Amino acid sequence: MWRLRRAAVAWILACCPGWPRTPGLSEVCQSLVKHSSGIKGSLPLQKLHLVSRSIYHSHHPTLKLQRPQLRTSFQQFSSLTNLPLRKLKFSPIKYGYQPRRNFWPARLATRLLKLRYLILGSAVGGGYTAKKTFDQWKDMIPDLSEYKWIVPDIVWEIDEYIDFEKIRKALPSSEDLVKLAPDFDKIVESLSLLKDFFTSGSPEETAFRATDRGSESDKHFRKVSDKEKIDQLQEELLHTQLKYQRILERLEKENKELRKLVLQKDDKGIHHRKLKKSLIDMYSEVLDVLSDYDASYNTQDHLPRVVVVGDQSAGKTSVLEMIAQARIFPRGSGEMMTRSPVKVTLSEGPHHVALFKDSSREFDLTKEEDLAALRHEIELRMRKNVKEGCTVSPETISLNVKGPGLQRMVLVDLPGVINTVTSGMAPDTKETIFSISKAYMQNPNAIILCIQDGSVDAERSIVTDLVSQMDPHGRRTIFVLTKVDLAEKNVASPSRIQQIIEGKLFPMKALGYFAVVTGKGNSSESIEAIREYEEEFFQNSKLLKTSMLKAHQVTTRNLSLAVSDCFWKMVRESVEQQADSFKATRFNLETEWKNNYPRLRELDRNELFEKAKNEILDEVISLSQVTPKHWEEILQQSLWERVSTHVIENIYLPAAQTMNSGTFNTTVDIKLKQWTDKQLPNKAVEVAWETLQEEFSRFMTEPKGKEHDDIFDKLKEAVKEESIKRHKWNDFAEDSLRVIQHNALEDRSISDKQQWDAAIYFMEEALQARLKDTENAIENMVGPDWKKRWLYWKNRTQEQCVHNETKNELEKMLKCNEEHPAYLASDEITTVRKNLESRGVEVDPSLIKDTWHQVYRRHFLKTALNHCNLCRRGFYYYQRHFVDSELECNDVVLFWRIQRMLAITANTLRQQLTNTEVRRLEKNVKEVLEDFAEDGEKKIKLLTGKRVQLAEDLKKVREIQEKLDAFIEALHQEK
């Protein structure tokens, strides 16, 4: 009978594997088995089955499946806490105790059942952990959905470029993955020991558990303390994390190589398609356009970017270089190197290269010579941006960095905040740096990357106060502690570093806190060496082992991932709002344009410049349409105006005062030869160049009627001045002109009467013009005559009265001797002075000479004009060389020679103008226009006005809106 009851108990346990095996159930079953050996009566199996179930249900009150209670005597024994099975009386049965015979089978069955479920639980837990690990690895693999269009074209030939067998062998096997998984048996055993230690129960249960576990486990538990177990678990967890991280890095590296192969294959022209712009490149273009936009409607730039701020030499540049994975910035020992903001756009690409926004040159960041050239170029651009007398500049340098595995984001490296202005700096350097930093940080969507030097005292930091002012709640601030290796070495209390990381030493708050190591302080260290040193340091650091720092708070790799995630989260939250604000601005600008300029096209500054350029070139071409007659008349007249004074004063007057014709001709020939050799060709070229300038200016400034647009006037004037400044006459023109002029002046043969009359007319005009000038000079000297004094109520001054008395005295002398020479003798001067003194007029001899010059000049010119009238009929005597004639007209021949020289010179200069100089001027104008087209500041200065500015704003806002819409569309597609 007892065997039948044992079989019933075993059958109950075997048929219900889903029931949890509680210690109470095991004890009841064992007790039933033990006590059943002494039962002499019979107990039905159905009742025994119900007893075991009632015991089970009483110990697990949360079980939903409940049996109806039986109205028997078994109900009083439904609790495990009161389980005196020895008092049960099913029937008058006698009990017997046989421990040596019946106790060990029940104990063995209990152990076997427990072992089975431990194995089953370990298998289920291990499978779940393996599946979760696989899913994590799958999620960490970068998304290649952007390159789905590549697959159809290269899927059949990708095995030629990628060795899948090699990759499969490189991946970890299932045995390696099992080794990497934690030892669940040890963990279960440790947890069971802790559970048994802290679980309380009745003395009988405690004794039973002690017997059940065995003395060996109790000894092991007493030897290992709680603290040692926790340290051991933390160390195992840390090693497991490091192993996983190394595997992930290896997989990411292999993934980079695969993507690089795919992109390189596309670069070789297999598909001949234009690659789609990446999201970060589109976003960077929007920021570049916004940086040049100066709106009058107070539309502020609130688009996100990562602003890197920190004290000078805190390690800002080093952190950026670790994120960009290249040593791209200039560096110096303790001196300020970042002198202007540098916007760095990080994006993923097949090659690790960098290029500036306004340049097409690519710097290969894997080559040291290109890195040196890039650092030198950045330093040159910074010094160029800094104005004279300043130390820093707010002008931004835009740099794009592409490479495999780079996190996509836009960072702005700002000059380091300083506390004291040192020698060599501008006095306002500190205030300028603060204003630049505030201008970038006051953007409500800007992510502030606050860099703090961990090797110096936290109390010396300046930037933390500045950041806390701009972001008091820390909703967009990420705190980074650099040089943690030095901090751990130098700081006496490691908990102080923990307080810095947790933000307890600073008034500012932050989204996240990170600790990084940026090298050993050697500027020649490579990025790979710095990364290895950083990983090695944190692997052995007490800060991580003692849980002062968490694993996700260390290394620049984790920092870059966190910053990138925060950046894109901020972009997704704010970009649509910014797009709406620019839509409103565009509507306002378009409405204003329609109201003010309804009949004009919206031409921005570049389009207006192109229009003005075409007009200017058309006007230059118009110079070639000027008739030769017009050119020669202008040149001849201008040249005579330039040389007439020299001809009259230095050639004609000295020669005319000679006594005979031979001396006159000799004097004229000598002076003409000297004049031709030294001055005349140069004067002629000057006149021609000035004439070309005047005609060019006339075409440029001449109004075009209703089509004239005064918005181009300043530009045309600047182009004219610059073109004239650059233009130089042909150097060989003077030499050829000298020969032509010398030959023209040597000719004395007047061929016909018409030329003779033309020479006389030319001479009369020249002499009359000189006579008029002389009379004006005398009038200014002696004052108004009696008619003007009476009609205009004018009086003479005392000096004018003296000049008038002297003039009258000298005119009396000339009437007495009309052939008086040009100069007064000393005795004649004395006579005139005494005559004036006798009338009470005190005169200085120099005043007498000056008055005589003008009086004699007028007398000479009047005599020469009278001689011209006599020579009108002298052509007949000229043909006979004035033989048998008292009339001599050598002065007419002189003026004919001058007139002919002027005509020949004008003709020569006209040929040089039309054949050579106009074309050269047109070339100069084109060069000036090209230079102006490349100079944005020139265009802004020369094309001004409300109309221009409104068109510029409208164009910029439209461009920004279009780029933002394209970016938002691409952003939604990526989601």
Short mmCIF file of N, CA and C in Angstrom, two decimals, residues 256 260 264 320-328 344-355 362-367 370-371 374 400-407 527-528 531:
data_model
loop_
_atom_site.label_atom_id
_atom_site.label_comp_id
_atom_site.label_asym_id
_atom_site.label_seq_id
_atom_site.Cartn_x
_atom_site.Cartn_y
_atom_site.Cartn_z
N LYS A 256 32.42 49.91 -42.52
CA LYS A 256 32.99 51.08 -43.20
C LYS A 256 33.70 50.68 -44.49
N LYS A 260 32.66 51.82 -48.12
CA LYS A 260 33.68 52.53 -48.90
C LYS A 260 33.84 51.89 -50.27
N GLN A 264 33.10 53.86 -53.64
CA GLN A 264 34.19 54.00 -54.60
C GLN A 264 33.80 53.44 -55.96
N LEU A 320 37.19 68.41 -30.83
CA LEU A 320 36.67 68.49 -32.20
C LEU A 320 37.46 67.59 -33.13
N GLU A 321 38.77 67.57 -32.98
CA GLU A 321 39.59 66.73 -33.83
C GLU A 321 39.31 65.25 -33.59
N MET A 322 39.05 64.87 -32.36
CA MET A 322 38.71 63.47 -32.09
C MET A 322 37.37 63.12 -32.72
N ILE A 323 36.43 64.05 -32.70
CA ILE A 323 35.14 63.80 -33.33
C ILE A 323 35.29 63.73 -34.85
N ALA A 324 36.13 64.63 -35.41
CA ALA A 324 36.37 64.64 -36.86
C ALA A 324 37.37 63.59 -37.30
N GLN A 325 38.08 62.97 -36.34
CA GLN A 325 39.04 61.90 -36.61
C GLN A 325 40.21 62.38 -37.47
N ALA A 326 40.64 63.65 -37.26
CA ALA A 326 41.80 64.18 -37.99
C ALA A 326 42.31 65.41 -37.26
N ARG A 327 43.65 65.62 -37.31
CA ARG A 327 44.27 66.79 -36.68
C ARG A 327 44.22 67.95 -37.67
N ILE A 328 43.08 68.64 -37.73
CA ILE A 328 42.83 69.62 -38.79
C ILE A 328 43.05 71.06 -38.36
N VAL A 344 32.30 73.57 -38.75
CA VAL A 344 32.74 72.28 -39.29
C VAL A 344 31.50 71.41 -39.51
N THR A 345 31.27 71.02 -40.76
CA THR A 345 30.17 70.14 -41.11
C THR A 345 30.71 68.73 -41.31
N LEU A 346 30.30 67.82 -40.44
CA LEU A 346 30.76 66.43 -40.51
C LEU A 346 29.72 65.61 -41.27
N SER A 347 30.17 64.84 -42.23
CA SER A 347 29.28 63.96 -43.00
C SER A 347 30.05 62.71 -43.38
N GLU A 348 29.29 61.70 -43.78
CA GLU A 348 29.90 60.42 -44.13
C GLU A 348 30.22 60.37 -45.62
N GLY A 349 31.37 59.80 -45.96
CA GLY A 349 31.78 59.67 -47.34
C GLY A 349 32.81 58.57 -47.49
N PRO A 350 33.12 58.22 -48.73
CA PRO A 350 34.06 57.10 -48.94
C PRO A 350 35.49 57.46 -48.59
N HIS A 351 35.84 58.75 -48.72
CA HIS A 351 37.23 59.17 -48.47
C HIS A 351 37.24 60.20 -47.36
N HIS A 352 38.31 60.19 -46.59
CA HIS A 352 38.45 61.13 -45.48
C HIS A 352 39.10 62.41 -46.03
N VAL A 353 38.27 63.40 -46.37
CA VAL A 353 38.74 64.62 -47.01
C VAL A 353 38.10 65.82 -46.33
N ALA A 354 38.67 66.99 -46.60
CA ALA A 354 38.13 68.27 -46.10
C ALA A 354 38.22 69.29 -47.22
N LEU A 355 37.25 70.18 -47.27
CA LEU A 355 37.26 71.25 -48.26
C LEU A 355 36.49 72.44 -47.71
N GLU A 362 40.37 69.74 -52.44
CA GLU A 362 40.13 68.73 -51.42
C GLU A 362 41.45 68.40 -50.73
N PHE A 363 41.43 68.39 -49.40
CA PHE A 363 42.59 68.01 -48.61
C PHE A 363 42.40 66.58 -48.13
N ASP A 364 43.34 65.71 -48.50
CA ASP A 364 43.30 64.31 -48.10
C ASP A 364 43.79 64.22 -46.65
N LEU A 365 42.88 63.89 -45.74
CA LEU A 365 43.22 63.88 -44.32
C LEU A 365 44.00 62.65 -43.91
N THR A 366 44.25 61.74 -44.83
CA THR A 366 45.09 60.58 -44.52
C THR A 366 46.56 60.85 -44.84
N LYS A 367 46.86 62.01 -45.44
CA LYS A 367 48.23 62.38 -45.79
C LYS A 367 48.69 63.54 -44.92
N ASP A 370 48.96 67.04 -46.64
CA ASP A 370 47.68 67.72 -46.83
C ASP A 370 47.14 68.26 -45.51
N LEU A 371 47.35 67.51 -44.43
CA LEU A 371 46.93 68.01 -43.12
C LEU A 371 47.67 69.28 -42.75
N LEU A 374 46.27 72.08 -44.81
CA LEU A 374 44.95 72.49 -44.31
C LEU A 374 45.09 73.35 -43.06
N ASN A 400 34.01 71.76 -44.55
CA ASN A 400 33.31 70.47 -44.63
C ASN A 400 34.31 69.34 -44.50
N VAL A 401 34.00 68.39 -43.63
CA VAL A 401 34.85 67.22 -43.42
C VAL A 401 34.01 65.98 -43.68
N LYS A 402 34.48 65.14 -44.60
CA LYS A 402 33.78 63.90 -44.94
C LYS A 402 34.70 62.72 -44.66
N GLY A 403 34.09 61.62 -44.29
CA GLY A 403 34.89 60.43 -44.03
C GLY A 403 34.02 59.27 -43.60
N PRO A 404 34.52 58.06 -43.72
CA PRO A 404 33.74 56.88 -43.31
C PRO A 404 33.56 56.83 -41.80
N GLY A 405 32.31 56.66 -41.38
CA GLY A 405 32.02 56.50 -39.96
C GLY A 405 31.89 57.77 -39.18
N LEU A 406 31.94 58.95 -39.81
CA LEU A 406 31.79 60.20 -39.08
C LEU A 406 30.32 60.42 -38.72
N GLN A 407 30.10 60.93 -37.52
CA GLN A 407 28.74 61.26 -37.11
C GLN A 407 28.31 62.56 -37.77
N ILE A 527 45.43 60.30 -34.29
CA ILE A 527 44.11 60.08 -33.71
C ILE A 527 43.97 58.65 -33.20
N GLU A 528 44.50 57.68 -33.94
CA GLU A 528 44.42 56.29 -33.52
C GLU A 528 45.16 56.07 -32.20
N ARG A 531 43.12 57.49 -29.38
CA ARG A 531 41.95 56.67 -29.08
C ARG A 531 42.37 55.41 -28.30
#
